[in-house]
XYZ file of C-alpha atoms in Angstrom:
698
model
C 40.272 -22.747 -56.892
C 40.776 -21.666 -53.439
C 43.411 -18.774 -54.325
C 40.847 -17.637 -57.147
C 37.846 -17.793 -54.593
C 39.983 -15.761 -52.080
C 40.898 -13.212 -54.669
C 37.420 -12.924 -55.469
C 36.433 -12.153 -51.777
C 39.050 -9.325 -51.958
C 37.393 -7.967 -55.039
C 34.005 -7.729 -53.441
C 35.220 -6.021 -50.531
C 37.007 -3.457 -52.618
C 33.685 -3.005 -54.355
C 31.988 -2.138 -51.164
C 34.575 0.064 -49.781
C 33.799 2.070 -53.146
C 30.071 2.298 -52.543
C 30.162 3.407 -48.637
C 31.077 6.514 -49.073
C 28.352 7.394 -51.307
C 25.699 5.841 -48.849
C 27.044 7.884 -45.665
C 28.542 4.738 -43.934
C 31.984 5.137 -42.265
C 34.623 2.724 -41.613
C 33.790 1.895 -37.993
C 33.440 -1.190 -35.612
C 29.620 -2.017 -37.008
C 30.952 -1.796 -40.545
C 33.629 -4.061 -40.068
C 31.542 -6.447 -38.342
C 29.303 -6.467 -41.373
C 32.207 -7.500 -43.877
C 32.852 -10.371 -41.056
C 29.507 -11.227 -41.043
C 29.337 -11.405 -45.003
C 32.464 -13.339 -45.428
C 30.920 -16.722 -45.060
C 28.114 -15.643 -47.525
C 30.464 -14.710 -50.172
C 32.510 -17.448 -49.700
C 29.111 -19.474 -50.204
C 28.932 -17.858 -53.832
C 32.497 -18.783 -54.696
C 31.827 -22.434 -53.532
C 28.765 -22.599 -55.766
C 30.620 -21.574 -58.948
C 33.962 -23.433 -58.028
C 31.960 -26.726 -56.932
C 29.995 -26.688 -60.427
C 33.179 -25.964 -62.505
C 35.192 -28.487 -60.845
C 32.315 -30.966 -60.747
C 32.010 -30.574 -64.715
C 35.791 -31.246 -64.883
C 35.497 -34.363 -63.027
C 32.647 -35.489 -65.111
C 33.880 -34.766 -68.746
C 37.649 -34.708 -67.829
C 37.997 -31.356 -69.813
C 38.632 -28.058 -68.897
C 38.271 -24.525 -70.694
C 36.208 -21.593 -71.343
C 33.318 -23.547 -72.709
C 32.971 -26.229 -69.657
C 33.403 -23.043 -67.541
C 30.577 -21.239 -68.788
C 28.395 -24.158 -69.067
C 29.012 -25.155 -65.191
C 28.144 -21.522 -64.526
C 24.954 -21.655 -66.508
C 23.901 -24.441 -64.461
C 24.257 -22.706 -61.228
C 23.237 -19.227 -62.728
C 19.615 -19.308 -61.381
C 20.009 -20.767 -57.818
C 22.970 -18.123 -57.189
C 20.934 -15.154 -58.282
C 18.106 -16.399 -56.236
C 20.189 -17.170 -53.371
C 21.868 -13.541 -53.464
C 18.448 -11.873 -53.631
C 17.069 -13.885 -50.925
C 19.883 -13.107 -48.560
C 19.310 -9.425 -49.276
C 15.724 -9.466 -48.655
C 16.681 -11.141 -45.162
C 19.156 -8.067 -44.304
C 16.532 -5.557 -45.838
C 14.548 -5.490 -42.162
C 18.026 -4.050 -40.340
C 18.240 -0.896 -42.562
C 14.392 -0.051 -42.204
C 14.032 -0.487 -38.254
C 13.246 2.658 -36.861
C 14.423 3.989 -33.390
C 17.733 3.596 -31.672
C 18.513 0.151 -32.982
C 18.917 1.732 -36.447
C 22.362 3.227 -36.025
C 23.865 -0.065 -35.173
C 21.902 -2.067 -37.987
C 21.712 0.304 -41.032
C 25.795 0.133 -41.408
C 25.577 -3.563 -41.115
C 22.822 -3.936 -43.798
C 24.595 -1.314 -46.055
C 27.847 -3.211 -45.837
C 26.207 -6.906 -46.599
C 23.937 -5.668 -49.502
C 26.893 -3.659 -51.291
C 29.299 -6.493 -50.874
C 26.705 -9.344 -52.144
C 26.586 -7.438 -55.103
C 29.979 -7.314 -56.042
C 30.346 -10.755 -55.105
C 27.445 -11.786 -57.545
C 29.303 -9.884 -60.389
C 32.806 -11.458 -59.545
C 31.285 -14.942 -59.189
C 29.303 -14.770 -62.503
C 31.843 -12.717 -64.737
C 35.242 -12.880 -63.275
C 35.565 -16.151 -61.574
C 34.338 -18.391 -64.215
C 37.274 -17.005 -66.588
C 39.792 -17.616 -63.823
C 38.324 -21.541 -63.089
C 38.288 -22.096 -67.123
C 42.137 -23.105 -66.501
C 41.207 -25.639 -63.476
C 42.190 -29.294 -64.142
C 42.256 -32.345 -62.499
C 45.562 -32.297 -60.106
C 48.407 -34.665 -61.026
C 50.205 -36.443 -58.295
C 54.251 -35.881 -58.300
C 56.992 -36.111 -55.597
C 57.653 -32.573 -55.614
C 56.628 -30.147 -52.637
C 53.755 -28.815 -54.506
C 52.599 -32.310 -55.594
C 52.635 -33.406 -52.248
C 50.578 -30.541 -50.748
C 48.157 -31.225 -53.580
C 47.879 -34.712 -52.668
C 47.362 -33.940 -49.049
C 44.521 -31.505 -50.389
C 42.907 -34.194 -52.596
C 42.928 -36.573 -49.723
C 40.876 -34.126 -47.646
C 38.571 -33.094 -50.555
C 37.862 -36.985 -51.152
C 37.440 -37.643 -47.514
C 34.426 -35.055 -47.619
C 33.317 -36.883 -50.580
C 33.757 -40.173 -48.875
C 31.707 -38.968 -45.775
C 28.717 -37.739 -48.451
C 28.721 -41.045 -50.238
C 29.030 -43.592 -47.374
C 27.893 -41.811 -44.267
C 25.557 -39.103 -45.465
C 24.034 -41.120 -48.089
C 22.672 -44.255 -45.956
C 21.777 -41.658 -43.100
C 19.542 -39.810 -45.632
C 18.008 -43.103 -47.034
C 17.036 -44.235 -43.590
C 15.712 -40.590 -42.830
C 13.608 -40.754 -46.046
C 12.555 -43.923 -45.216
C 11.229 -42.907 -42.091
C 10.346 -39.333 -43.073
C 7.577 -38.723 -40.917
C 9.394 -40.009 -37.764
C 12.273 -37.507 -38.899
C 9.893 -34.760 -39.174
C 8.315 -35.550 -35.982
C 11.982 -35.364 -34.585
C 12.619 -31.915 -35.998
C 9.451 -30.275 -34.748
C 9.950 -31.851 -31.284
C 13.236 -30.189 -31.246
C 11.984 -27.082 -32.454
C 9.125 -27.216 -29.555
C 11.784 -27.946 -26.980
C 13.793 -24.923 -27.895
C 10.729 -22.423 -27.948
C 9.813 -23.996 -24.560
C 13.455 -23.236 -23.420
C 12.795 -19.701 -24.143
C 9.204 -19.550 -22.914
C 10.286 -20.974 -19.460
C 12.984 -18.649 -18.785
C 15.947 -21.191 -18.938
C 17.480 -19.045 -21.623
C 17.366 -15.595 -19.971
C 16.223 -12.822 -22.066
C 17.694 -9.059 -22.099
C 16.227 -6.591 -24.782
C 19.472 -4.870 -25.023
C 22.754 -7.117 -24.026
C 24.554 -6.558 -20.636
C 28.388 -5.930 -21.554
C 31.601 -5.516 -19.283
C 32.226 -2.015 -19.042
C 35.070 0.164 -17.875
C 33.030 3.224 -16.500
C 30.676 3.260 -13.619
C 28.289 6.011 -12.463
C 26.786 6.056 -8.840
C 23.883 8.044 -7.921
C 22.319 8.200 -4.510
C 19.157 10.225 -4.374
C 17.430 11.315 -1.073
C 14.382 13.341 -0.379
C 14.611 16.918 -1.728
C 14.236 18.554 1.939
C 17.372 16.671 2.979
C 19.932 19.084 4.682
C 23.238 19.410 3.260
C 24.872 18.159 6.509
C 23.206 14.455 5.929
C 24.304 14.707 2.253
C 27.795 15.336 3.434
C 27.462 12.141 5.491
C 26.330 10.060 2.913
C 29.079 11.495 0.820
C 31.622 10.695 3.079
C 29.978 6.899 3.427
C 30.298 6.504 -0.166
C 33.738 7.637 -0.114
C 34.698 5.074 2.674
C 33.265 2.419 0.466
C 35.632 3.555 -2.354
C 38.424 3.335 -0.008
C 37.532 -0.226 1.143
C 37.063 -1.251 -2.360
C 40.445 -0.170 -3.547
C 42.036 -2.156 -0.468
C 40.193 -5.319 -1.382
C 41.094 -5.267 -5.269
C 44.897 -4.112 -4.793
C 46.101 -7.146 -6.320
C 44.269 -6.418 -9.603
C 45.921 -3.299 -9.864
C 47.402 -2.863 -13.695
C 49.260 0.163 -15.506
C 46.922 2.798 -16.927
C 48.088 3.143 -20.287
C 47.040 7.036 -20.242
C 49.243 7.989 -17.357
C 51.556 5.140 -17.253
C 50.914 4.848 -13.584
C 49.699 1.905 -11.535
C 46.012 2.014 -10.806
C 44.234 1.757 -7.532
C 42.985 -1.645 -7.666
C 40.378 -1.991 -10.003
C 39.638 1.779 -9.824
C 41.611 4.269 -12.502
C 39.714 7.494 -11.238
C 37.129 8.374 -8.802
C 35.478 11.675 -8.904
C 32.289 12.718 -6.607
C 29.882 15.559 -6.370
C 26.840 16.613 -4.093
C 24.395 18.052 -6.400
C 20.891 19.564 -4.685
C 19.484 16.132 -3.192
C 21.878 13.540 -5.027
C 25.339 12.495 -4.231
C 26.914 11.472 -7.725
C 30.259 9.661 -8.142
C 31.932 8.872 -11.671
C 34.505 5.570 -11.376
C 36.781 4.619 -14.237
C 37.626 1.293 -14.311
C 40.520 -0.875 -15.491
C 39.742 -2.358 -18.888
C 37.806 -5.537 -18.636
C 40.100 -7.853 -20.342
C 42.737 -6.904 -17.778
C 41.003 -8.216 -14.552
C 39.695 -11.474 -13.611
C 36.405 -9.791 -11.576
C 33.481 -8.592 -13.853
C 32.069 -5.162 -13.866
C 28.652 -6.351 -12.561
C 30.403 -8.031 -9.803
C 32.649 -4.679 -9.002
C 29.310 -2.599 -9.085
C 27.675 -5.285 -6.483
C 30.499 -5.306 -4.248
C 30.832 -1.426 -4.016
C 27.012 -1.423 -3.261
C 28.000 -4.012 -0.224
C 30.710 -1.642 0.847
C 28.316 1.231 0.751
C 26.013 -0.309 3.315
C 22.558 1.011 4.351
C 21.344 4.481 3.570
C 17.775 4.452 5.258
C 16.565 7.571 3.959
C 17.711 7.284 0.356
C 14.970 7.293 -2.202
C 17.134 5.775 -4.991
C 20.612 4.130 -5.605
C 22.103 3.041 -8.443
C 25.077 1.615 -9.865
C 25.300 1.932 -13.786
C 27.550 0.720 -15.876
C 28.722 1.853 -19.495
C 27.461 -0.335 -21.983
C 24.805 -1.622 -20.171
C 20.768 -0.450 -20.056
C 20.364 2.663 -18.346
C 17.309 3.306 -15.919
C 15.393 0.718 -13.946
C 14.846 -2.489 -15.114
C 11.123 -2.700 -14.425
C 9.045 0.330 -15.137
C 5.409 0.339 -15.033
C 2.885 3.090 -15.681
C -0.414 3.005 -13.632
C -2.934 5.311 -14.896
C -6.186 6.556 -13.459
C -8.347 9.706 -12.620
C -9.168 8.293 -9.021
C -6.502 9.508 -6.837
C -7.417 7.495 -3.833
C -7.422 4.133 -6.230
C -4.666 5.334 -8.058
C -2.375 5.570 -4.746
C -3.506 2.768 -3.281
C -2.598 0.529 -6.534
C 0.857 2.287 -6.498
C 1.470 1.210 -2.918
C 0.119 -2.530 -3.913
C 2.270 -2.925 -6.652
C 5.505 -1.455 -4.866
C 4.761 -4.180 -2.029
C 4.618 -6.969 -4.427
C 7.841 -6.045 -6.502
C 9.688 -6.085 -3.151
C 8.874 -9.808 -2.351
C 11.445 -10.728 -5.459
C 14.814 -11.397 -4.162
C 16.260 -10.155 -7.499
C 14.563 -6.598 -6.747
C 16.957 -4.145 -4.992
C 14.841 -1.581 -4.404
C 11.132 0.140 -5.201
C 10.240 3.736 -5.972
C 7.538 5.662 -7.510
C 7.367 9.198 -9.374
C 5.742 10.861 -6.800
C 8.053 9.887 -3.771
C 10.710 12.981 -4.195
C 8.133 15.453 -3.593
C 9.418 18.404 -0.993
C 7.301 19.201 2.168
C 5.661 22.398 1.375
C 3.389 24.766 3.619
C -0.224 24.510 2.256
C -2.791 27.111 3.006
C -6.614 26.423 3.185
C -9.170 29.183 3.439
C -11.543 29.083 6.404
C -15.089 29.343 5.891
C -16.320 33.156 5.538
C -12.901 34.049 4.092
C -14.762 34.819 0.580
C -17.196 36.975 2.008
C -13.987 39.399 2.795
C -13.304 39.159 -1.242
C -10.283 36.864 -0.467
C -9.448 33.621 -2.461
C -6.854 31.220 -2.177
C -4.969 32.412 -5.224
C -4.943 35.860 -3.798
C -3.894 34.907 -0.047
C -1.176 32.676 -1.716
C 0.136 35.391 -3.891
C 0.308 37.580 -0.942
C 2.483 35.126 0.918
C 4.623 34.495 -1.970
C 5.359 38.378 -2.524
C 6.477 38.541 1.038
C 8.820 35.714 1.422
C 9.782 35.177 -2.502
C 9.480 38.924 -3.455
C 7.862 40.928 -6.088
C 9.585 42.558 -8.779
C 9.125 46.276 -8.402
C 11.295 47.436 -11.262
C 14.445 46.931 -13.684
C 17.277 48.841 -13.653
C 19.756 49.148 -16.794
C 23.329 48.134 -15.921
C 26.208 47.327 -18.071
C 24.232 46.064 -20.480
C 22.032 44.071 -18.522
C 18.706 44.308 -16.636
C 18.988 44.398 -12.877
C 15.631 43.205 -11.308
C 14.665 44.980 -7.960
C 12.268 42.768 -5.736
C 10.640 43.786 -2.577
C 10.133 41.285 0.214
C 10.568 40.880 4.141
C 13.888 41.309 5.273
C 16.367 38.444 5.601
C 15.665 37.955 9.601
C 12.056 37.658 8.856
C 12.425 35.268 6.119
C 14.621 32.940 8.240
C 11.859 31.836 10.460
C 7.954 30.844 9.831
C 7.238 32.375 13.072
C 6.766 35.499 11.213
C 3.700 34.065 9.521
C 2.061 34.379 13.032
C 2.263 38.371 12.525
C 1.360 37.894 8.901
C -1.401 40.274 7.854
C -3.492 39.707 4.398
C -4.843 42.798 2.737
C -8.470 42.406 1.721
C -10.100 44.007 -1.333
C -11.188 47.068 0.502
C -7.896 47.597 1.786
C -8.184 46.274 5.184
C -5.638 44.448 6.878
C -6.293 41.084 8.993
C -4.322 38.572 10.707
C -3.825 35.136 8.327
C -4.537 32.868 10.719
C -8.092 34.218 10.928
C -8.885 33.583 7.577
C -6.656 30.702 6.566
C -5.297 27.443 8.202
C -1.716 26.710 7.709
C -0.311 23.001 7.369
C 2.826 21.093 6.051
C 2.418 18.427 3.364
C 4.120 16.906 0.314
C 4.075 18.945 -2.601
C 3.819 18.032 -6.107
C 7.222 18.545 -8.349
C 5.490 17.191 -11.599
C 2.316 15.874 -12.827
C 2.691 12.878 -15.380
C -0.149 12.168 -18.151
C -0.751 9.553 -20.072
C -4.140 8.900 -22.117
C -5.434 12.241 -20.915
C -5.312 10.729 -17.081
C -3.293 11.320 -14.222
C -0.239 8.576 -14.546
C 2.452 7.434 -11.407
C 5.356 5.607 -12.820
C 6.586 2.607 -10.453
C 10.315 1.663 -10.831
C 12.261 -1.503 -9.523
C 16.009 -1.689 -9.262
C 16.399 -5.567 -10.382
C 18.787 -7.899 -12.329
C 17.816 -7.579 -15.910
C 18.238 -11.003 -16.484
C 15.347 -11.786 -14.066
C 13.199 -8.866 -15.640
C 11.214 -11.560 -17.594
C 10.759 -13.909 -15.070
C 9.275 -11.222 -12.782
C 7.016 -10.071 -15.582
C 5.806 -13.305 -16.292
C 5.284 -14.202 -12.442
C 3.116 -10.923 -12.193
C 1.109 -11.710 -15.374
C 0.281 -15.052 -14.557
C -1.435 -14.374 -10.931
C -0.754 -10.960 -9.359
C -2.126 -8.860 -12.064
C -5.484 -10.856 -12.338
C -5.980 -9.687 -8.645
C -4.810 -6.658 -9.277
C -7.012 -5.652 -12.192
C -9.826 -6.873 -10.156
C -9.261 -4.846 -6.765
C -8.713 -1.627 -8.785
C -11.138 -1.540 -12.001
C -10.288 2.369 -12.137
C -6.500 1.872 -12.768
C -4.761 0.951 -15.929
C -1.236 -0.128 -16.410
C 1.277 0.110 -19.113
C 4.859 -1.143 -19.379
C 7.171 1.731 -20.352
C 10.923 1.630 -20.711
C 12.854 -1.280 -21.904
C 9.694 -3.488 -22.029
C 7.637 -0.578 -24.236
C 10.894 -0.497 -26.493
C 10.964 -4.211 -26.698
C 7.300 -4.416 -27.565
C 7.622 -1.707 -30.270
C 10.707 -3.045 -31.955
C 9.335 -6.855 -32.130
C 6.076 -5.848 -33.501
C 7.965 -3.556 -35.953
C 10.592 -6.171 -36.872
C 7.734 -8.758 -37.308
C 6.064 -6.521 -39.930
C 9.098 -6.277 -41.538
C 10.212 -9.769 -41.525
C 6.638 -10.909 -42.849
C 7.344 -8.674 -45.829
C 10.753 -10.030 -46.374
C 9.373 -13.664 -46.325
C 6.800 -12.591 -48.759
C 9.175 -11.123 -51.062
C 11.397 -14.183 -50.697
C 8.505 -16.572 -51.348
C 7.409 -14.227 -54.639
C 10.877 -14.203 -55.809
C 11.400 -18.104 -55.385
C 8.141 -18.616 -56.932
C 9.215 -16.810 -60.200
C 12.625 -18.642 -59.995
C 11.230 -22.458 -59.837
C 7.867 -21.560 -61.665
C 5.783 -23.214 -58.597
C 4.010 -22.451 -55.541
C 4.915 -25.364 -53.437
C 8.836 -25.526 -54.087
C 9.216 -21.943 -52.459
C 7.155 -22.955 -49.178
C 9.615 -26.096 -49.110
C 12.883 -23.862 -49.367
C 11.019 -21.409 -46.646
C 10.282 -24.395 -44.232
C 13.685 -24.196 -43.004
C 13.613 -20.485 -41.568
C 12.182 -21.706 -38.056
C 15.000 -23.863 -37.605
C 17.526 -20.861 -37.723
C 15.721 -19.700 -34.446
C 16.476 -23.215 -32.956
C 20.228 -22.886 -33.449
C 20.229 -19.260 -32.261
C 18.830 -20.305 -28.729
C 21.108 -23.230 -29.002
C 24.032 -21.175 -28.990
C 22.816 -18.595 -26.286
C 22.410 -21.822 -24.103
C 25.669 -23.071 -24.541
C 27.545 -19.481 -24.065
C 25.011 -18.500 -21.303
C 24.139 -15.408 -23.087
C 20.847 -13.444 -22.798
C 18.686 -13.406 -25.702
C 17.878 -9.897 -27.071
C 17.474 -7.438 -29.805
C 20.915 -8.442 -31.858
C 20.257 -12.083 -30.950
C 17.138 -11.836 -33.145
C 18.848 -9.656 -35.721
C 21.568 -12.577 -36.190
C 18.691 -15.187 -36.342
C 17.354 -13.185 -39.280
C 20.789 -13.000 -40.952
C 20.928 -16.884 -40.355
C 17.477 -17.437 -42.089
C 18.892 -15.749 -45.433
C 22.060 -17.928 -45.586
C 19.683 -21.321 -44.704
C 17.226 -20.219 -47.388
C 20.606 -20.126 -49.947
C 21.665 -23.659 -48.983
C 17.741 -24.979 -49.571
C 17.768 -23.001 -52.912
C 21.057 -24.662 -54.296
C 19.568 -28.357 -52.872
C 16.313 -27.928 -54.211
C 17.641 -26.661 -57.712
C 20.145 -29.796 -57.935
C 16.943 -32.069 -57.169
C 15.131 -30.438 -60.179
C 18.154 -30.908 -62.390
C 17.918 -34.739 -61.455
C 14.487 -35.127 -62.239
C 14.773 -33.445 -65.309
C 17.443 -36.015 -66.110
C 14.817 -38.754 -65.485
C 15.593 -39.500 -61.879
C 12.608 -40.353 -59.575
C 11.883 -38.573 -56.594
C 13.560 -40.778 -54.133
C 16.791 -40.931 -56.325
C 16.823 -37.068 -56.967
C 16.613 -36.580 -52.962
C 19.467 -38.992 -52.535
C 21.581 -37.790 -55.464
C 21.300 -33.864 -54.746
C 22.212 -34.644 -51.017
C 25.500 -36.391 -52.124
C 26.033 -33.711 -54.762
C 25.417 -30.732 -52.598
C 26.978 -31.820 -49.470
C 30.285 -30.700 -49.857
C 29.047 -27.434 -50.948
C 26.499 -27.299 -48.002
C 29.263 -28.305 -45.344
C 31.665 -26.127 -46.286
C 29.347 -23.166 -46.516
C 28.165 -23.624 -42.904
C 31.717 -24.478 -41.277
C 33.455 -21.499 -43.159
C 30.503 -19.474 -41.367
C 30.778 -20.743 -38.228
C 34.477 -20.704 -38.187
C 34.682 -17.404 -39.438
C 32.337 -16.067 -36.562
C 34.389 -17.798 -33.828
C 36.768 -14.654 -33.391
C 33.844 -12.618 -32.481
C 32.442 -15.260 -30.278
C 35.541 -15.535 -28.381
C 36.671 -11.934 -28.127
C 37.083 -10.424 -24.746
C 37.162 -6.874 -25.836
C 34.159 -4.786 -24.243
C 33.158 -3.483 -27.567
C 32.877 -6.987 -29.293
C 30.431 -8.324 -26.175
C 28.134 -5.719 -27.698
C 27.753 -7.760 -30.947
C 28.487 -11.054 -29.462
C 24.747 -12.343 -29.343
C 24.303 -11.410 -32.973
C 27.311 -13.516 -34.064
C 25.961 -16.593 -31.563
C 22.615 -16.240 -33.513
C 23.972 -16.414 -36.843
C 26.831 -18.754 -36.399
C 24.865 -21.504 -34.394
C 21.594 -20.830 -36.639
C 23.923 -21.586 -39.811
C 25.386 -24.556 -37.998
C 22.177 -25.951 -36.645
C 20.664 -25.371 -39.948
C 23.024 -27.565 -41.861
C 21.221 -30.977 -40.998
C 17.773 -29.231 -41.572
C 18.816 -28.541 -44.959
C 20.704 -31.982 -45.750
C 18.012 -34.240 -44.121
C 14.905 -32.580 -43.359
C 14.420 -30.834 -46.598
C 14.781 -34.102 -48.700
C 12.232 -35.640 -46.363
C 9.783 -32.836 -46.694
C 10.518 -33.123 -50.624
C 9.005 -36.778 -50.410
C 6.396 -35.865 -48.067
C 5.199 -33.213 -50.588
C 5.133 -35.907 -53.213
C 2.972 -38.176 -50.913
C 0.767 -35.644 -50.124
C 0.341 -34.740 -54.054
C -0.157 -38.421 -54.749
C -2.845 -38.603 -51.905
C -4.728 -35.655 -53.070
C -4.668 -36.948 -56.772
C -5.902 -40.356 -55.672
C -8.786 -38.817 -53.609
C -9.297 -36.392 -56.441
C -9.773 -39.134 -58.541
C -12.079 -41.347 -56.376
C -14.297 -38.221 -55.815
C -14.465 -37.544 -59.474
C -15.367 -41.133 -60.198
C -18.132 -41.404 -57.484
C -19.597 -37.716 -58.712
C -19.886 -38.746 -62.143
C -21.044 -42.406 -61.123
C -19.701 -45.714 -62.692
C -18.456 -45.882 -66.196
C -21.482 -47.187 -68.664
C -20.947 -50.902 -69.707
C -19.999 -51.624 -73.102
C -22.465 -52.987 -75.733
C -22.427 -56.704 -76.072
C -21.124 -57.791 -79.386
């Protein structure tokens, strides 16, 4: 049976490989992860059919085509429903907009196409193969001994189902309201861990990279000599880093030469007012120190650059840009500037914040001209005076001369010696509208001030962006603290200024808003489908009740491995919801079968729990074990998908007791509620109609 199930998995994979080129999906890391993701679900389909056939053989002692067809028909309804429900759970991945779609679309298509072929194989091909399954016979041969060992393992699972799980389930059902309270408490506790910040949150995962870009931004008026000093300071930090990490040198696979510590190559350039360096690091799996530690140590070795406006050490594969980005919006320039300085001062009070800047700090110092009173009577305007100064120092295009197929522009301006010094402005004369020439100083005042390099506008108002470099894992804690206290005082002090989270925070809000809408539609589709399959409105709600507990398992998994919860974590939890709903569908369908055979609700719940224990146990364990290689993989590219694998693996594993224990309890609680409502209805109807009339005396 296991061999035929394995062959069925390969058949479904082959069908998916046939479909992928027609839907514009290539074979890459994301699609391969999709195959790994769906592996456990496909095994679930094979287990459902194989378990049904084998159970039928055990019950009747006969095998054959008719027996296999009958067993397959018994699980036909839950199998089709579970496949469609899983496809609905993965559908939001394909419909997500933005940058996340380039990762999730391939996974969603791989999963859906594989599930379609898995359903075809499980319903049409696998039953024919399992028609020849018989009860194993013991013998003294090697094969016989292997079969005996296999049967011992199989019977041990059944022994646990009958002698451990059944008594435990019976006790839980007997105290079903306490059981429900325990599961709800665990759910609330996990949500509390997330809300309190004990489980860190980062929208995009921070992974180990092998490339680092260093950027030191200085004011635009910084002379080149100072830029060279900063470049030398950065190069000295490089030499010291190489010396400290010399013991971690490895052989570069590209050059077959030994690296300089953790540094494979280092290039540096001075670009206007920015010193940039591109650093190639050794592969993450070949060194004991993480990329983040390397970046932090390099920054320590760099030391203080007092006139730097921004210093960043960005690693490949991680989030780009500042961790905290807040746009302040308002038309009152004085209030807006004061609000910016207030917010910057508050952000600097946090230990995890390394630097703070705003979008207007990088302005050049410029010569500003202001007309004196009475200058207008001479026919002068600020524009005309500024234009004459520009013509003198920048130049005015006089003509264009054709040369070698190009135009050569000829400018008329002051000689170079006069343009080298601002003292020439003392002798500068302005021409009035009537042709007179008067000294510039007699009609205008000259002063130096910060110029404007650009104007940001949001919502048709002036906007200034405040950025803070900080640890991304601490961003949620910082924003939570600001919302709790500081922003209330901020809004009261600056009523004309509004604020808006942008950057990563804005993308996070948009993603969760969109995924919330898509998930709502997916759950609604699941409910409608299950309502059609089971022809009831209450059972779909019972089946879908396990969905929130997939989030609990995802949170627990992230806590165990100390991984931040983010975008791909949420997608993994959504995938776990589909798998969990499958198990509930199979269990509830089996309960209904026992009820149709005459069992009461309690016996049906107990018998279904034992009957489906092996199937649900194997489904959860195979899915969990199948994702373990991804979870423990050390390669940098695998770290990108590790949060998704954690959410799915632990979500499925944690929901196993939810399906096996909580779902039967909820089934009985539903019966209790139905009985109570029926009794209340009868009492109310009897009271409304009044007491029944007395029978006439004979």
